[in-house]
Amino acid sequence: MRTRPLLVIASLLAFATGGISAQITSNPLPAPVEKRGLMVEIRDVARLPDSRGLRPADQDVAQSGFARVSFVRDLPDGRRFVNDSRGVLYLLGASGQPAVYWNFHAAVPFGIYNRLESGFIGFDFHPEFAKNGLIYTVHSERAMGNPAKPDFIPPGFTPADVTYHNVITEWRATNPAANTFEGTRRELLRIAHIVMNLTHPFGDVEFNPTAKPGSEDYGLLYTSGSDTGFSNGGGPHANNPGQTQRLDTLISAILRIDPRSPSVSKGMKGLGDYTIPPTNKFAADGDPKTFGEIYAYGFRNAHRLSWDLTDGTMFASDIGMNHIEEINIVRNGENYGWMKREGYFENGMTRPGGALNQLYPLPADVLSGKTKDGFTYPVAIYDHDEGQSVTGGFAYHGRVAALRGKFVFGDIARGRVFASDIAAMKKADDGIPQTVAPVEEIQLYTRGANGARTYVTMRELIEKTLGATVTRADLHISRSRDGELFLTSRQDGTIRMLVPDSGGAGTR
């Protein structure tokens, strides 16, 4: 079933079949993302402390941001953790009251906090944290004056070219049950940034929550996939297609690693102090030039990863360049196209004299799936008429009846919250580029003390909390241990949850 509106498909085919190879200058997806009656209540859960004074103004990306929430994580023992990317990990009490669990920033003196995605970027707990106390983090550091040396520098560059470091670290809590962190650290991997700005650092570390002890994926750590700013990171090394579409680099790749040191696992050593899983496709391809830690590649900024808890399908949210935001289903060894593809279009960078802000229609035989071009295409997309940067999403099977069977995601900058049908997304994973699932916008509402329903947007909620207008919502989405969804913002520091309708007296 081709679920993209037929008018859009017909227009794309007209370009291709007519032999026209004209650049698409604007609005590549004319059909708007609309609200179609999907309405969900949203409720405040907690708010982190004001951290605007934690960093000097010249070292902070947004002094207007009350607290910069990126992730909410639940442990099986019922504890709930949330990070402020300015460098603090909080433990939320039963009533939502935050208490400092870990002053992470104190352990990383070279940390960078002045970019949109910087500082204490992400964290996750090992599935056996209660026994082994292991926490994994990703953060960014400046290269200047930093005594640490990268494990990986992109091909063709030298240590003199390095501007920043992306650092993945294992921490071992001395007492996993304690409500404050004390422990030791072991660095797993340090990846060099080359472009002028800290654009698209590694943004996520994840364990597959559906993997069980003894299964292939259990205990393996995934990282987000990023071009580390080689598209728009500024300076002379940006706009660099030579750094993507290759397997002798970590650029644009989602990595899957066994975080155990090879000295412990007795397995194959990676670029850093970790083990390469032998089930990774490129670890078993017999080619010494390919990096075995690569799980999938060809992403611009797949900054969030998630799994459908019912069947283990892996999703990645990949932030586009000038035109297309996309959700991908990720599989071992596959190529997702960047910088040659954006959505189901050809990127102009592939053409002589072309640029990354250009799109061209695919040839009709490729668009229809008749001819295979070696790329895996997204299963849901929207364009920049509708948003600017896709945020992470989750397959939802929780208590909100209206959302069951939906993949819920959103737009970071504008704060819009979207949904696609999970079954339609999986059906779109058919090798036919033009087959994508429809996207609709979720209408949020709150309930007042009198039970009255008030329709709202995330941006309106954020601005009301801050008492000021914002230029971007900085929306992120997290999932609770029992499958419910948190909506958070790196502007107002508030954690909100999508909840079943609480009932009430009418609407306003």
Short mmCIF file of C-alpha atoms in Angstrom, two decimals:
data_model
loop_
_atom_site.label_atom_id
_atom_site.label_comp_id
_atom_site.label_asym_id
_atom_site.label_seq_id
_atom_site.Cartn_x
_atom_site.Cartn_y
_atom_site.Cartn_z
CA MET A 1 0.00 0.00 0.00
CA ARG A 2 1.48 3.33 -1.06
CA THR A 3 0.28 5.56 1.72
CA ARG A 4 1.79 8.83 0.53
CA PRO A 5 -0.92 11.00 -1.06
CA LEU A 6 -1.30 10.03 -4.73
CA LEU A 7 -1.05 13.63 -5.89
CA VAL A 8 2.43 13.92 -4.43
CA ILE A 9 3.57 10.63 -5.95
CA ALA A 10 2.10 11.57 -9.31
CA SER A 11 3.95 14.88 -9.34
CA LEU A 12 7.23 13.18 -8.49
CA LEU A 13 6.71 10.57 -11.21
CA ALA A 14 5.93 13.31 -13.70
CA PHE A 15 9.31 14.87 -13.05
CA ALA A 16 11.10 11.57 -13.40
CA THR A 17 9.24 9.92 -16.27
CA GLY A 18 9.27 13.11 -18.31
CA GLY A 19 13.04 13.09 -18.30
CA ILE A 20 13.04 16.32 -16.32
CA SER A 21 15.76 16.58 -13.74
CA ALA A 22 14.86 19.98 -12.41
CA GLN A 23 15.89 21.01 -8.93
CA ILE A 24 13.09 21.08 -6.34
CA THR A 25 13.52 24.57 -4.92
CA SER A 26 10.86 24.51 -2.19
CA ASN A 27 8.08 22.50 -0.59
CA PRO A 28 9.06 19.03 -1.83
CA LEU A 29 6.05 17.51 -0.01
CA PRO A 30 3.09 19.76 -0.88
CA ALA A 31 0.56 17.90 1.28
CA PRO A 32 0.57 19.54 4.75
CA VAL A 33 0.80 17.69 8.05
CA GLU A 34 -2.63 18.23 9.56
CA LYS A 35 -4.53 17.58 12.75
CA ARG A 36 -7.09 14.88 12.05
CA GLY A 37 -8.83 14.52 15.38
CA LEU A 38 -6.05 12.82 17.37
CA MET A 39 -6.24 14.60 20.75
CA VAL A 40 -4.23 13.74 23.87
CA GLU A 41 -4.06 15.21 27.35
CA ILE A 42 -0.69 16.45 28.60
CA ARG A 43 0.18 16.93 32.27
CA ASP A 44 3.12 18.40 34.17
CA VAL A 45 5.15 15.82 36.13
CA ALA A 46 8.19 17.70 37.44
CA ARG A 47 10.49 20.63 36.83
CA LEU A 48 14.25 20.65 37.25
CA PRO A 49 15.98 23.41 39.20
CA ASP A 50 17.03 26.61 37.46
CA SER A 51 20.53 25.92 36.13
CA ARG A 52 21.09 29.18 34.27
CA GLY A 53 23.86 30.18 36.66
CA LEU A 54 25.73 26.89 36.46
CA ARG A 55 27.83 27.98 33.48
CA PRO A 56 29.26 31.41 32.67
CA ALA A 57 27.20 33.21 30.05
CA ASP A 58 29.92 32.92 27.41
CA GLN A 59 30.01 29.13 27.90
CA ASP A 60 26.25 28.52 27.74
CA VAL A 61 24.27 28.10 24.55
CA ALA A 62 21.07 29.56 26.00
CA GLN A 63 21.10 31.54 29.22
CA SER A 64 17.35 31.94 28.75
CA GLY A 65 16.86 28.19 29.14
CA PHE A 66 15.70 27.42 32.70
CA ALA A 67 17.08 23.85 32.58
CA ARG A 68 18.09 21.80 29.55
CA VAL A 69 16.38 18.40 29.75
CA SER A 70 17.39 15.78 27.18
CA PHE A 71 16.48 12.33 28.56
CA VAL A 72 14.26 10.74 31.19
CA ARG A 73 15.28 7.19 32.16
CA ASP A 74 13.58 4.70 34.50
CA LEU A 75 15.27 1.85 36.33
CA PRO A 76 13.48 -1.43 37.09
CA ASP A 77 13.66 -0.59 40.80
CA GLY A 78 11.30 2.37 40.23
CA ARG A 79 13.82 5.18 40.33
CA ARG A 80 13.52 7.86 37.66
CA PHE A 81 16.50 9.87 36.39
CA VAL A 82 16.69 12.95 34.18
CA ASN A 83 19.67 14.93 32.92
CA ASP A 84 20.26 18.63 32.53
CA SER A 85 22.74 18.92 29.67
CA ARG A 86 24.50 21.69 31.58
CA GLY A 87 26.05 18.81 33.47
CA VAL A 88 23.80 17.39 36.21
CA LEU A 89 21.92 14.09 36.58
CA TYR A 90 18.87 14.25 38.84
CA LEU A 91 16.89 11.59 40.66
CA LEU A 92 13.17 12.36 40.78
CA GLY A 93 11.36 11.52 44.00
CA ALA A 94 7.94 9.94 44.19
CA SER A 95 6.31 13.39 44.16
CA GLY A 96 8.49 14.56 41.26
CA GLN A 97 10.91 16.48 43.45
CA PRO A 98 14.40 16.44 41.85
CA ALA A 99 17.53 15.74 43.87
CA VAL A 100 21.07 15.82 42.52
CA TYR A 101 22.31 12.31 41.85
CA TRP A 102 25.53 13.28 40.08
CA ASN A 103 27.37 16.51 39.32
CA PHE A 104 28.66 15.10 36.05
CA HIS A 105 30.23 18.39 34.97
CA ALA A 106 32.76 18.21 37.79
CA ALA A 107 34.30 15.09 36.22
CA VAL A 108 34.71 16.61 32.73
CA PRO A 109 36.71 19.85 33.02
CA PHE A 110 37.06 20.22 29.24
CA GLY A 111 33.31 19.93 28.63
CA ILE A 112 31.64 22.13 26.00
CA TYR A 113 28.23 23.66 26.75
CA ASN A 114 27.81 26.43 24.19
CA ARG A 115 26.15 24.50 21.36
CA LEU A 116 22.56 23.32 21.03
CA GLU A 117 23.58 19.69 21.55
CA SER A 118 26.55 19.82 23.87
CA GLY A 119 27.65 19.22 27.45
CA PHE A 120 26.21 16.18 29.24
CA ILE A 121 24.40 14.99 26.14
CA GLY A 122 23.12 11.50 26.89
CA PHE A 123 23.18 8.55 29.29
CA ASP A 124 21.83 5.04 29.73
CA PHE A 125 22.03 2.31 32.36
CA HIS A 126 23.32 -1.18 31.67
CA PRO A 127 20.45 -3.71 31.80
CA GLU A 128 22.19 -5.30 34.80
CA PHE A 129 22.87 -1.97 36.56
CA ALA A 130 21.45 -3.27 39.82
CA LYS A 131 24.30 -5.82 39.92
CA ASN A 132 27.17 -4.16 38.07
CA GLY A 133 26.48 -0.43 38.60
CA LEU A 134 27.38 0.47 35.00
CA ILE A 135 26.24 3.75 33.44
CA TYR A 136 27.18 4.88 29.93
CA THR A 137 27.37 8.51 28.88
CA VAL A 138 28.19 10.59 25.83
CA HIS A 139 29.53 14.11 26.18
CA SER A 140 31.52 16.70 24.25
CA GLU A 141 34.87 18.30 25.04
CA ARG A 142 37.07 20.96 23.50
CA ALA A 143 40.28 19.79 21.86
CA MET A 144 42.38 22.87 22.65
CA GLY A 145 44.55 22.17 25.69
CA ASN A 146 42.98 18.75 26.15
CA PRO A 147 45.59 16.12 27.09
CA ALA A 148 43.37 13.27 25.87
CA LYS A 149 43.97 11.96 22.36
CA PRO A 150 41.19 10.75 20.05
CA ASP A 151 40.90 7.06 19.21
CA PHE A 152 39.56 8.03 15.81
CA ILE A 153 40.27 10.96 13.49
CA PRO A 154 38.35 11.05 10.18
CA PRO A 155 40.34 9.89 7.14
CA GLY A 156 42.54 12.54 5.59
CA PHE A 157 42.88 14.66 8.72
CA THR A 158 45.53 14.96 11.44
CA PRO A 159 45.52 15.81 15.16
CA ALA A 160 46.15 19.44 14.18
CA ASP A 161 42.72 19.54 12.52
CA VAL A 162 40.77 18.34 15.56
CA THR A 163 38.41 20.91 17.09
CA TYR A 164 36.33 18.88 19.58
CA HIS A 165 35.99 15.38 21.03
CA ASN A 166 32.92 13.14 21.29
CA VAL A 167 33.48 10.93 24.33
CA ILE A 168 31.69 7.70 25.30
CA THR A 169 32.43 6.63 28.87
CA GLU A 170 31.58 3.76 31.16
CA TRP A 171 31.04 4.66 34.82
CA ARG A 172 30.76 2.10 37.60
CA ALA A 173 28.71 3.13 40.63
CA THR A 174 30.26 1.82 43.82
CA ASN A 175 26.78 1.24 45.25
CA PRO A 176 24.10 0.90 42.54
CA ALA A 177 21.32 1.32 45.11
CA ALA A 178 22.64 4.64 46.43
CA ASN A 179 20.82 7.86 45.61
CA THR A 180 24.02 9.76 44.87
CA PHE A 181 26.75 8.67 42.48
CA GLU A 182 30.22 7.68 43.58
CA GLY A 183 32.37 5.47 41.43
CA THR A 184 35.00 4.99 38.79
CA ARG A 185 35.27 5.62 35.06
CA ARG A 186 36.62 3.89 31.97
CA GLU A 187 36.71 5.64 28.63
CA LEU A 188 35.41 3.54 25.75
CA LEU A 189 35.82 5.76 22.72
CA ARG A 190 36.94 9.29 21.85
CA ILE A 191 35.98 10.51 18.36
CA ALA A 192 37.48 13.62 16.81
CA HIS A 193 35.38 16.48 15.48
CA ILE A 194 36.97 18.37 12.58
CA VAL A 195 34.58 21.16 11.58
CA MET A 196 34.61 24.59 13.18
CA ASN A 197 31.47 24.20 15.31
CA LEU A 198 30.38 21.37 17.58
CA THR A 199 27.58 20.46 15.16
CA HIS A 200 25.97 16.99 15.33
CA PRO A 201 28.00 15.46 18.14
CA PHE A 202 27.17 11.89 19.06
CA GLY A 203 23.85 12.39 20.84
CA ASP A 204 22.65 9.06 22.19
CA VAL A 205 23.77 5.84 23.84
CA GLU A 206 21.18 3.07 24.09
CA PHE A 207 20.68 -0.55 25.05
CA ASN A 208 17.99 -2.46 23.19
CA PRO A 209 15.24 -2.78 25.84
CA THR A 210 13.74 -5.82 24.11
CA ALA A 211 16.96 -7.89 24.26
CA LYS A 212 16.88 -10.69 26.82
CA PRO A 213 19.82 -12.45 28.53
CA GLY A 214 21.36 -14.89 26.10
CA SER A 215 20.07 -13.11 22.99
CA GLU A 216 22.40 -11.65 20.35
CA ASP A 217 21.70 -8.03 21.31
CA TYR A 218 21.76 -8.31 25.10
CA GLY A 219 24.28 -5.98 26.73
CA LEU A 220 25.33 -4.38 23.44
CA LEU A 221 25.55 -0.58 23.34
CA TYR A 222 24.33 1.48 20.39
CA THR A 223 25.36 5.02 19.56
CA SER A 224 23.60 7.60 17.43
CA GLY A 225 24.78 8.06 13.85
CA SER A 226 26.20 11.45 12.86
CA ASP A 227 28.16 13.15 10.12
CA THR A 228 29.78 15.17 12.97
CA GLY A 229 28.98 18.42 11.21
CA PHE A 230 30.61 17.63 7.88
CA SER A 231 27.42 18.95 6.27
CA ASN A 232 26.92 22.31 8.01
CA GLY A 233 29.46 22.51 10.81
CA GLY A 234 31.19 25.62 9.51
CA GLY A 235 34.76 26.28 8.49
CA PRO A 236 36.75 24.96 5.54
CA HIS A 237 36.02 21.27 6.17
CA ALA A 238 32.21 21.44 6.10
CA ASN A 239 30.12 20.52 3.03
CA ASN A 240 32.34 17.49 2.68
CA PRO A 241 30.77 14.52 0.86
CA GLY A 242 34.06 12.64 0.92
CA GLN A 243 33.54 11.79 4.59
CA THR A 244 30.27 9.88 4.14
CA GLN A 245 29.31 6.73 2.24
CA ARG A 246 32.38 4.83 3.34
CA LEU A 247 33.08 2.01 5.76
CA ASP A 248 36.59 2.98 6.88
CA THR A 249 35.20 5.75 9.07
CA LEU A 250 32.79 6.26 11.96
CA ILE A 251 31.29 9.31 10.25
CA SER A 252 27.52 8.89 9.59
CA ALA A 253 27.44 5.46 11.29
CA ILE A 254 25.32 4.00 14.07
CA LEU A 255 27.75 1.88 16.08
CA ARG A 256 26.95 -1.31 17.97
CA ILE A 257 29.59 -2.37 20.47
CA ASP A 258 30.08 -4.77 23.33
CA PRO A 259 31.21 -2.27 25.99
CA ARG A 260 33.39 -4.84 27.72
CA SER A 261 37.10 -4.35 27.25
CA PRO A 262 38.68 -6.98 24.98
CA SER A 263 40.89 -7.87 27.94
CA VAL A 264 37.69 -9.11 29.62
CA SER A 265 35.69 -10.46 26.67
CA LYS A 266 38.69 -11.96 24.82
CA GLY A 267 36.97 -10.76 21.66
CA MET A 268 37.88 -8.48 18.75
CA LYS A 269 39.19 -5.06 19.77
CA GLY A 270 37.52 -1.95 18.38
CA LEU A 271 39.01 1.49 17.82
CA GLY A 272 38.60 2.17 21.55
CA ASP A 273 38.51 0.05 24.67
CA TYR A 274 35.54 -2.12 23.72
CA THR A 275 34.77 -5.33 21.86
CA ILE A 276 33.32 -5.60 18.36
CA PRO A 277 30.29 -7.92 18.29
CA PRO A 278 30.99 -10.71 15.79
CA THR A 279 27.37 -10.50 14.59
CA ASN A 280 27.86 -6.99 13.19
CA LYS A 281 27.76 -7.38 9.41
CA PHE A 282 30.98 -5.48 8.80
CA ALA A 283 32.81 -7.42 11.48
CA ALA A 284 32.15 -10.60 9.53
CA ASP A 285 32.56 -9.40 5.93
CA GLY A 286 36.21 -10.46 5.63
CA ASP A 287 37.28 -6.95 4.56
CA PRO A 288 40.06 -5.50 6.76
CA LYS A 289 39.25 -1.99 5.52
CA THR A 290 35.75 -1.88 6.99
CA PHE A 291 35.15 -0.96 10.62
CA GLY A 292 33.41 -3.81 12.41
CA GLU A 293 31.75 -1.56 15.01
CA ILE A 294 29.51 -0.08 12.28
CA TYR A 295 25.94 -1.37 12.58
CA ALA A 296 24.38 0.85 9.88
CA TYR A 297 25.54 3.98 8.07
CA GLY A 298 24.55 6.87 5.82
CA PHE A 299 22.90 9.12 8.44
CA ARG A 300 23.18 12.88 8.75
CA ASN A 301 22.21 13.06 12.40
CA ALA A 302 20.32 10.01 13.65
CA HIS A 303 20.40 11.54 17.11
CA ARG A 304 17.76 9.32 18.74
CA LEU A 305 17.23 5.55 18.63
CA SER A 306 14.34 3.45 19.94
CA TRP A 307 12.81 -0.03 19.70
CA ASP A 308 9.24 -1.25 19.39
CA LEU A 309 8.74 -3.18 22.63
CA THR A 310 6.40 -5.67 20.93
CA ASP A 311 8.72 -7.00 18.22
CA GLY A 312 12.13 -5.31 18.58
CA THR A 313 11.92 -3.16 15.43
CA MET A 314 14.64 -0.50 15.68
CA PHE A 315 13.89 3.11 14.72
CA ALA A 316 16.16 6.12 14.19
CA SER A 317 15.17 9.77 13.88
CA ASP A 318 17.47 11.40 11.33
CA ILE A 319 17.64 15.20 11.20
CA GLY A 320 17.69 16.46 7.61
CA MET A 321 19.58 19.27 5.95
CA ASN A 322 17.47 21.93 4.24
CA HIS A 323 14.38 19.96 3.29
CA ILE A 324 13.44 16.54 4.74
CA GLU A 325 13.12 15.08 8.26
CA GLU A 326 12.85 11.32 8.47
CA ILE A 327 12.14 8.26 10.57
CA ASN A 328 14.04 5.12 9.55
CA ILE A 329 13.75 1.44 10.43
CA VAL A 330 17.33 0.37 11.08
CA ARG A 331 18.90 -2.98 10.23
CA ASN A 332 22.36 -4.46 10.50
CA GLY A 333 24.63 -3.49 7.60
CA GLU A 334 22.31 -1.20 5.65
CA ASN A 335 23.07 2.17 4.02
CA TYR A 336 20.66 5.05 4.63
CA GLY A 337 21.98 7.35 1.93
CA TRP A 338 23.48 10.54 3.33
CA MET A 339 24.96 12.61 1.60
CA LYS A 340 23.55 11.14 -1.61
CA ARG A 341 19.96 10.95 -0.42
CA GLU A 342 17.64 13.07 1.71
CA GLY A 343 14.26 11.48 2.25
CA TYR A 344 13.35 9.82 -1.05
CA PHE A 345 15.14 12.49 -3.08
CA GLU A 346 18.60 12.79 -4.57
CA ASN A 347 20.71 15.38 -2.80
CA GLY A 348 22.31 17.98 -5.06
CA MET A 349 25.75 17.36 -3.59
CA THR A 350 25.97 14.26 -5.77
CA ARG A 351 25.95 16.38 -8.94
CA PRO A 352 28.84 18.38 -10.41
CA GLY A 353 28.68 21.83 -8.88
CA GLY A 354 25.71 20.78 -6.74
CA ALA A 355 25.03 21.75 -3.14
CA LEU A 356 23.57 20.21 0.00
CA ASN A 357 20.58 22.55 -0.04
CA GLN A 358 19.35 21.12 -3.35
CA LEU A 359 16.98 18.23 -4.02
CA TYR A 360 16.24 16.38 -7.24
CA PRO A 361 13.59 13.72 -7.91
CA LEU A 362 14.76 10.15 -8.11
CA PRO A 363 14.47 8.38 -11.46
CA ALA A 364 11.03 6.80 -11.80
CA ASP A 365 12.37 3.23 -11.81
CA VAL A 366 14.23 3.86 -8.54
CA LEU A 367 11.36 5.74 -6.90
CA SER A 368 8.96 2.90 -7.68
CA GLY A 369 11.41 0.23 -6.46
CA LYS A 370 11.81 -1.40 -9.86
CA THR A 371 15.53 -0.61 -9.84
CA LYS A 372 17.45 -0.95 -6.57
CA ASP A 373 20.13 1.65 -5.83
CA GLY A 374 21.56 0.13 -2.63
CA PHE A 375 19.99 2.60 -0.19
CA THR A 376 17.41 2.02 2.54
CA TYR A 377 14.75 4.74 2.54
CA PRO A 378 12.72 6.26 5.39
CA VAL A 379 9.30 5.02 6.43
CA ALA A 380 7.92 8.43 7.48
CA ILE A 381 8.97 11.93 6.43
CA TYR A 382 7.97 15.58 6.60
CA ASP A 383 9.50 18.69 5.05
CA HIS A 384 10.62 22.08 6.28
CA ASP A 385 7.29 23.72 5.64
CA GLU A 386 6.18 21.66 8.66
CA GLY A 387 9.21 21.72 10.94
CA GLN A 388 12.98 22.03 11.12
CA SER A 389 14.47 19.06 12.98
CA VAL A 390 12.91 15.75 13.92
CA THR A 391 13.09 14.63 17.52
CA GLY A 392 13.18 11.06 18.74
CA GLY A 393 10.08 8.92 18.76
CA PHE A 394 8.65 5.71 20.17
CA ALA A 395 6.25 2.99 19.13
CA TYR A 396 3.44 3.43 21.64
CA HIS A 397 1.47 0.62 23.30
CA GLY A 398 0.54 2.29 26.58
CA ARG A 399 -2.53 3.53 28.44
CA VAL A 400 -3.55 6.37 26.08
CA ALA A 401 -6.05 4.57 23.85
CA ALA A 402 -5.86 7.15 21.05
CA LEU A 403 -2.11 6.60 20.67
CA ARG A 404 -1.94 2.81 20.75
CA GLY A 405 -0.39 1.49 17.58
CA LYS A 406 1.11 4.90 16.77
CA PHE A 407 4.73 5.95 16.47
CA VAL A 408 4.90 9.26 18.36
CA PHE A 409 7.61 11.78 17.49
CA GLY A 410 7.91 15.52 16.96
CA ASP A 411 9.86 18.52 15.77
CA ILE A 412 12.56 19.85 18.07
CA ALA A 413 12.46 23.48 16.98
CA ARG A 414 8.74 24.08 16.50
CA GLY A 415 7.55 21.71 19.22
CA ARG A 416 4.87 20.07 17.08
CA VAL A 417 4.01 16.50 18.12
CA PHE A 418 3.39 14.00 15.33
CA ALA A 419 2.16 10.43 14.94
CA SER A 420 2.30 7.76 12.27
CA ASP A 421 0.61 4.38 12.26
CA ILE A 422 3.18 1.72 13.24
CA ALA A 423 1.70 -0.89 10.92
CA ALA A 424 1.83 1.55 7.99
CA MET A 425 5.46 2.37 8.80
CA LYS A 426 6.42 -1.30 8.83
CA LYS A 427 4.51 -1.86 5.58
CA ALA A 428 6.43 1.09 4.09
CA ASP A 429 9.66 -0.77 4.85
CA ASP A 430 9.25 -2.57 1.52
CA GLY A 431 12.22 -1.46 -0.58
CA ILE A 432 10.09 1.02 -2.53
CA PRO A 433 11.36 4.56 -1.81
CA GLN A 434 8.07 6.34 -2.48
CA THR A 435 6.18 4.22 0.06
CA VAL A 436 6.02 6.13 3.33
CA ALA A 437 3.43 6.24 6.10
CA PRO A 438 1.18 9.29 6.53
CA VAL A 439 2.05 11.73 9.31
CA GLU A 440 -0.53 13.62 11.36
CA GLU A 441 -0.21 16.16 14.15
CA ILE A 442 -1.42 15.42 17.66
CA GLN A 443 -3.60 18.07 19.30
CA LEU A 444 -2.51 18.47 22.92
CA TYR A 445 -4.78 19.70 25.68
CA THR A 446 -4.67 20.31 29.42
CA ARG A 447 -7.38 20.00 32.07
CA GLY A 448 -7.96 22.92 34.41
CA ALA A 449 -8.92 22.68 38.07
CA ASN A 450 -12.57 22.83 37.01
CA GLY A 451 -12.04 19.99 34.54
CA ALA A 452 -12.30 22.20 31.48
CA ARG A 453 -10.19 21.16 28.49
CA THR A 454 -7.84 23.76 26.98
CA TYR A 455 -6.18 23.07 23.63
CA VAL A 456 -2.49 23.95 23.67
CA THR A 457 0.78 23.53 21.81
CA MET A 458 4.10 22.61 23.39
CA ARG A 459 5.42 26.04 22.55
CA GLU A 460 2.50 27.69 24.35
CA LEU A 461 3.10 25.55 27.43
CA ILE A 462 6.80 26.41 27.43
CA GLU A 463 6.21 30.12 26.98
CA LYS A 464 3.58 30.16 29.72
CA THR A 465 5.96 28.43 32.13
CA LEU A 466 8.85 30.76 31.28
CA GLY A 467 6.73 33.90 31.07
CA ALA A 468 8.54 34.76 27.85
CA THR A 469 8.52 33.94 24.16
CA VAL A 470 11.01 31.41 22.81
CA THR A 471 12.62 31.08 19.39
CA ARG A 472 12.59 27.27 19.56
CA ALA A 473 10.73 24.74 21.67
CA ASP A 474 13.68 22.32 22.09
CA LEU A 475 11.28 19.38 22.31
CA HIS A 476 12.49 15.90 23.24
CA ILE A 477 10.56 12.71 23.96
CA SER A 478 11.39 9.92 26.42
CA ARG A 479 9.66 6.70 27.44
CA SER A 480 8.92 5.44 30.94
CA ARG A 481 9.62 1.88 32.03
CA ASP A 482 5.91 1.02 31.57
CA GLY A 483 5.77 2.53 28.09
CA GLU A 484 4.33 6.00 28.72
CA LEU A 485 5.74 9.09 27.01
CA PHE A 486 7.40 12.16 28.48
CA LEU A 487 7.62 15.43 26.55
CA THR A 488 10.45 17.63 27.75
CA SER A 489 12.04 20.91 26.72
CA ARG A 490 15.55 22.29 27.01
CA GLN A 491 13.92 25.69 27.49
CA ASP A 492 11.66 25.51 30.56
CA GLY A 493 13.10 22.42 32.24
CA THR A 494 9.65 20.90 32.69
CA ILE A 495 8.87 17.20 32.34
CA ARG A 496 5.39 16.54 31.00
CA MET A 497 3.59 13.29 30.27
CA LEU A 498 0.94 12.24 27.76
CA VAL A 499 -1.87 10.72 29.81
CA PRO A 500 -5.31 9.12 29.34
CA ASP A 501 -8.11 11.66 29.37
CA SER A 502 -8.91 12.59 32.97
CA GLY A 503 -12.46 13.70 32.14
CA GLY A 504 -13.99 17.03 32.92
CA ALA A 505 -16.55 19.67 32.15
CA GLY A 506 -16.31 20.68 28.54
CA THR A 507 -13.79 22.40 26.34
CA ARG A 508 -12.50 25.90 25.91
#
